[in-house]
Structure formats: C-alpha cells, structure tokens
C-alpha cells in the first residue's frame, strides 16, 4: 500500500487497502489517468490510455492532437488546446488568449502530507499517509502545475490538490482552477448529490447520468443550503452494500462546482473545484496559487462502506478539535425559546431548570449586543447590551457557572448591519459595488474579509468578549449569502479574487480563534446548515445541521448529512412542539432519539414545557452520554430509509470491535394491519451472543444479521425506539 513509480512502465500506482489508482504518461508527456477502482495486484499498463487510436474520420489514419486530447483520459485537463470536455485550468495570457498545455516535468514521493497554507486540509503522520507530487509544465508560459495526491490507505481515501506557480515573465490570469478530475469509461452511472433549501438541507437525490454536463454548484459565497460540495457516481442499482461508488468531496466553504460530464465517446469526467464564475486570480511572475483540497473515495461494496470510510477519514484526518472524542456537553440554546426577547433573568430561569434536568451548558444566542432587539441592526457592534440584559456579561456567566452550568455565546462576526456604529464609521468595509445600491439580506451586509484590517477588527471583537468571561463554547453563525461582489480595497484588476479571499479571511479568523482559545468548543452554523462542509470541520468538531429541528424532517437531513460526515459533527437539538418550522407535533422521546444521533442539545424554553416532557430530560441526557463514545467512534450503518419511501427509518452504530450496537428505529407513519418488521443488523460478530439490554433476550450475531431482529408492531405516528445489543459476557 502507498505510492510506487514503475519506471519501465511509466506508471504511478497509488494503492489503499481496497483501491488502486493508476496514472500513466504518454510518450510526449501528457499525464493520463489509467484506472481507479478495486485494488489491483499488478500495475496495469499504459495501453489503457488508448494513445494509438486515430480519430474516426476516413481520411485521417494517424493520431492528431486535437482529437486525441478530446478522448485521452487525463489527470488535469487544460482549456484551449483541443480537449473540449470540461477543463480544470484556464489561464489567460497577457495577449488575452486562453491556452495552456501541461507536460510531465518530474515527480516526488514523500512520507506524510504537507499542509496547505491558509486552507483547511487533511493531515496524517508519516506512518499514515504518503504524498505524490507530479510536476507539470507549460513550456510557453513557464508555468508549473504541481498535482498532489495523498494516499490514506486505511480509509481508502486519496486527496488531491493543485498548486500553480508562475516561473515566467507574463502577468497571467487564472480564470479557472479546479482541484480534481477523474476520467473514466461510462458504466451507465447514476449520479448522487445532496440538495435542499433552508430548513431542509442535504436531502439525498439520485438519478441516471445523461450525455452532457450535470452539475451542482454554489455561487453564494458559501457551500450553501441548496447544493453541496459532494458528488458521487454509482454503478446502476447500487445499494448500501453492493455496487461501486466514486465519491468526491471538497474541503472548501465557498463557491464550488462539482460536475459529471458524459461525453460523445461514452466517457465520464468528474471534476470539482472553486466555481469559475466571479473568479479570476492574478498570477504575476514569481507568484503561486494554491487550490483547495478534494477528497476522492472509491467503494466496491456500496454506499455504506464509502460512508464508514469517510467517517473514519474525517474523524482521524480532518477534524482537529480536542473535543472530537471528548465528552460533549449537552447544551440548551435560547434561540427558539426566546428569540430576541430575553434578559439575564429569563436566561437564568432557563439555566436553573436546565441544571435540574441534567443539562450542562447554557448558550445565549442572537440578541445580546449593540442595541439588538430584532434582526435589523447592530451586527459589527460586539459590545454587550447591558441595558437589555440587565447584567454585565461576566456577572451573567458567573451566575450561570454558579448554577453549575457552562456558558456559551453566539456571534455572527462576518457581518455588518447598515444600522450599526461600525457601518456608520466604515461603510467601505461592507462588500458592495461602488455606485450601485447594495442588496440587503436579513437587513445586513457582509464584511469585506479580503481586507486584513477588517479581519483583524472582526476577530478582535470576538476575542475581547471571550477574554471578558469564562466562555466555553461559541456558535459562529453566518446568515446571508454574498452578492454585489465588490471591494473598496481591492484594485480593479483584483476584484475577481474577492470571493476566494473572503473564504480565506473566514479561515484566518477561525484559525486564530482555535489557536488563541484551544479549549473552546466551536460550533459553526450558517442560517441552519448552509456551511456544513469539510472546510469548516477543520475548525469546529460540530456544525449546526439545520434550523429545522422537527424530528421527521431531521430524518432526511441527518441521513443525507451522515452519508458523508460523522454523526458527532451534526448539531442536533430537541425543539418544542408544534415545531416552529413545520408546525408538526411529535413525541418528546422521538425528538430525543433523533437528536441523539448528533451533538445533542435542547432548543426550547424548559420553564414552559409540560412537566411530563421536562421529566424525560434527565434520562435523555444520561442516555446520550451513555452512547456518545459509541457514536463518536463506531461504524454507522443505514438499515432503512424514510427518504426511500419506507414507512420507517432505521440506523445502527456498531462498535468497531463488534462488542455492542445501538439501533435507532423511527416509525414515521403507522400502517394499518401490520405485523412485526425485520431489520437486519450489521457489524456484529457472527458467532458471538448478544444480549438485548432492555429485555435480556439473547441472540447470536449471525441471527441478528441474517435472519433479522423483529421490531414489534405499534400504533401511532412518529414513534421511536432504541435497541442496545451488547456482547454477552462469558460466564467464569
Ligand atoms: C440562524 C441560526 O441557524 C439559528 O440557530 C439562530 O442562531 C439564528 N441564526 C440567530 O439569528
């Protein structure tokens, strides 16, 4: 496993536990893609690059460059030279033309993986990961392109990134720089993506791949509620356990484009990178540009294996927070409890009741600063509104701590309200196009984080508040998308850099935050789950999944999110009923069971809910903590999906050593005249006996996995149950 260069074949063989990735060179030095898929024992051959095939024109018998490049499977296609499929790199020269031709110029194989300056990126020790760098050159521009491949054998993941260096004399403009490309022969692939909207993020959608280009993207300045920087191609009929899956995920939080293109020759090109719209990067002589990282994964055993490998990969090689595997506090957030209508008295009343129920942290959400009584002012003025709170922040935190709870606080540091002192002093700090009336969204503008002084100011506001009191947790929100893309600071030539520079500014702030406050638990958020992506996971071990906490809607949101991301990353709370977004009533137990699949908490006024519901909280908190270590490290199996029209939803987390498994079953809609239903467990040891904790019944692992466990019929919609199976202790 690892990376080998086979000189006589001119082939690079990258291999993980179950996969092989082969790169070959054409005689003139084009870097071709030979193969990605099930692990090979041999090294393949360059024959698979089909370099000798002539175009199908009766008059032409030899290979011609244009037609050759248009079907040559390549590692990194460039625009303007005859490959008419999607390009990954478009370089505009001083003369105004686009065209760049990359030929192999050398390589380097090293243990470990270098970090990407200014960008989130996966990591691993020298024992865990190996990196190949292929150097390509465009002779005409004296442009160097470094293609990096890092191989993580245990998770079957290969990450890719690209750096472009201008070693020539021209002022070049990068109009498109993608991070990854995968060329394959079509196998009637289906395309799977995650789609949604505010309050219904990341629903799984799937359909046949057609000729032409099919893509998901965002030009909103964030990864977005609507589409997600993830794309998978599946062989037809792929299930959780069968079929082949090629997945790509982008470690980036801004504009992206992820595309599959089926071409005239039944070839498929998968590409992923920064969206080229509103992007133009100046690359002056001596400068270089680093594109973000893309994660590639292949599974020959269905979607389930892809999911488990990605969970392991993100847990071990992307999320840095010390909180990742630590006991996470169960929190209560006052947003849906009070919205903007709160003071210290109300918060303390919530804290006291919450403490009695075993909840461990109080989070003060939006509305504590400036003169904010509604959402139309004060973003940027991060001074505590003591008049509204009827308390200073240190006093409030002290009182909450005295009650026996930790304290957390909400910020939205990237924003500026037109009605704020900050805007009155620095109108040019907002992203706006000079001379045009800018668009407000939620009555706010976005700060120009391409500007160092703005990043410094916004960061310092957060840091000053955190220094003023013992604050254990920050919810970092971002409630509008970017438009009117103009910076008063960047020159005319650099305006096309703003969108990417904005994201780099966000990363800079979060890097400073986690460095200066290493104990802080940071939860990212974006109007619900609009920036739930691997980029943000590098800084925060949990991200608010959605503003919709309805237990039924959350089934689809959390299924889509958990297809890629570990359960412990999904901020998930028990809300009040009727649910504030959909108006649905669901049992308190079910809300608890669904939220316990993620980073657990409450989003309600505990002083106002019924005594009956309140009395259930201590047990929920206890249950969450009991199973949290299993959920943080275990293997996730999707057993049934409400999203696939089953009347129920069911998932399991099994310990990696097969010692226990927790199954969550949610009967969404009751059906008339039903008998018990079998669910088939996974990840157990077949010859081992397991005890079902609640009933004491004993089952053999193979029985639970092959014959199934029978879920008894039950009346009533939205009912849920947890089933905990534990390996039977041998009698001494
Ligand atoms: C959007 C978040 O998703 C909510 O939880 C809440 O924090 C509001 N913003 C506050 O404005």
mmCIF file with all atom_site columns, C-alpha atoms in Angstrom, residues 12 79 101 112 160 183 196 208 229 245 263 270 373 407 411 416 478 481 496 498 500 513 534 539 550 622 637 667 706:
data_model
loop_
_atom_site.group_PDB
_atom_site.id
_atom_site.type_symbol
_atom_site.label_atom_id
_atom_site.label_alt_id
_atom_site.label_comp_id
_atom_site.label_asym_id
_atom_site.label_entity_id
_atom_site.label_seq_id
_atom_site.pdbx_PDB_ins_code
_atom_site.Cartn_x
_atom_site.Cartn_y
_atom_site.Cartn_z
_atom_site.occupancy
_atom_site.B_iso_or_equiv
_atom_site.pdbx_formal_charge
_atom_site.auth_seq_id
_atom_site.auth_comp_id
_atom_site.auth_asym_id
_atom_site.auth_atom_id
_atom_site.pdbx_PDB_model_num
ATOM 1  C CA . UNK A 1 12  ? 2.374   5.606   -10.809 1.00 0.00 ? 12  UNK A CA 1
ATOM 2  C CA . UNK A 1 79  ? -8.588  24.720  -21.580 1.00 0.00 ? 79  UNK A CA 1
ATOM 3  C CA . UNK A 1 101 ? -0.526  22.712  -22.333 1.00 0.00 ? 101 UNK A CA 1
ATOM 4  C CA . UNK A 1 112 ? 3.421   12.366  5.364   1.00 0.00 ? 112 UNK A CA 1
ATOM 5  C CA . UNK A 1 160 ? -5.884  15.837  -4.331  1.00 0.00 ? 160 UNK A CA 1
ATOM 6  C CA . UNK A 1 183 ? -11.846 10.430  -16.240 1.00 0.00 ? 183 UNK A CA 1
ATOM 7  C CA . UNK A 1 196 ? -32.056 21.162  -0.295  1.00 0.00 ? 196 UNK A CA 1
ATOM 8  C CA . UNK A 1 208 ? -29.174 8.405   -14.212 1.00 0.00 ? 208 UNK A CA 1
ATOM 9  C CA . UNK A 1 229 ? -19.783 20.154  -2.478  1.00 0.00 ? 229 UNK A CA 1
ATOM 10 C CA . UNK A 1 245 ? -19.215 4.195   -5.771  1.00 0.00 ? 245 UNK A CA 1
ATOM 11 C CA . UNK A 1 263 ? -19.087 12.738  -23.487 1.00 0.00 ? 263 UNK A CA 1
ATOM 12 C CA . UNK A 1 270 ? -15.901 14.098  -12.861 1.00 0.00 ? 270 UNK A CA 1
ATOM 13 C CA . UNK A 1 373 ? -33.945 43.773  19.813  1.00 0.00 ? 373 UNK A CA 1
ATOM 14 C CA . UNK A 1 407 ? -21.711 29.196  29.299  1.00 0.00 ? 407 UNK A CA 1
ATOM 15 C CA . UNK A 1 411 ? -21.615 35.513  17.213  1.00 0.00 ? 411 UNK A CA 1
ATOM 16 C CA . UNK A 1 416 ? -22.249 44.317  9.310   1.00 0.00 ? 416 UNK A CA 1
ATOM 17 C CA . UNK A 1 478 ? -23.395 33.352  9.036   1.00 0.00 ? 478 UNK A CA 1
ATOM 18 C CA . UNK A 1 481 ? -25.161 34.884  1.071   1.00 0.00 ? 481 UNK A CA 1
ATOM 19 C CA . UNK A 1 496 ? -12.174 38.677  -9.259  1.00 0.00 ? 496 UNK A CA 1
ATOM 20 C CA . UNK A 1 498 ? -12.754 38.729  -3.704  1.00 0.00 ? 498 UNK A CA 1
ATOM 21 C CA . UNK A 1 500 ? -11.949 33.367  -2.636  1.00 0.00 ? 500 UNK A CA 1
ATOM 22 C CA . UNK A 1 513 ? -9.734  31.590  17.298  1.00 0.00 ? 513 UNK A CA 1
ATOM 23 C CA . UNK A 1 534 ? -15.266 19.663  5.345   1.00 0.00 ? 534 UNK A CA 1
ATOM 24 C CA . UNK A 1 539 ? -12.011 24.293  12.670  1.00 0.00 ? 539 UNK A CA 1
ATOM 25 C CA . UNK A 1 550 ? -38.655 18.735  13.589  1.00 0.00 ? 550 UNK A CA 1
ATOM 26 C CA . UNK A 1 622 ? -27.992 10.203  30.585  1.00 0.00 ? 622 UNK A CA 1
ATOM 27 C CA . UNK A 1 637 ? -24.978 1.518   9.132   1.00 0.00 ? 637 UNK A CA 1
ATOM 28 C CA . UNK A 1 667 ? -41.850 4.528   12.836  1.00 0.00 ? 667 UNK A CA 1
ATOM 29 C CA . UNK A 1 706 ? -29.021 -12.722 8.567   1.00 0.00 ? 706 UNK A CA 1
#
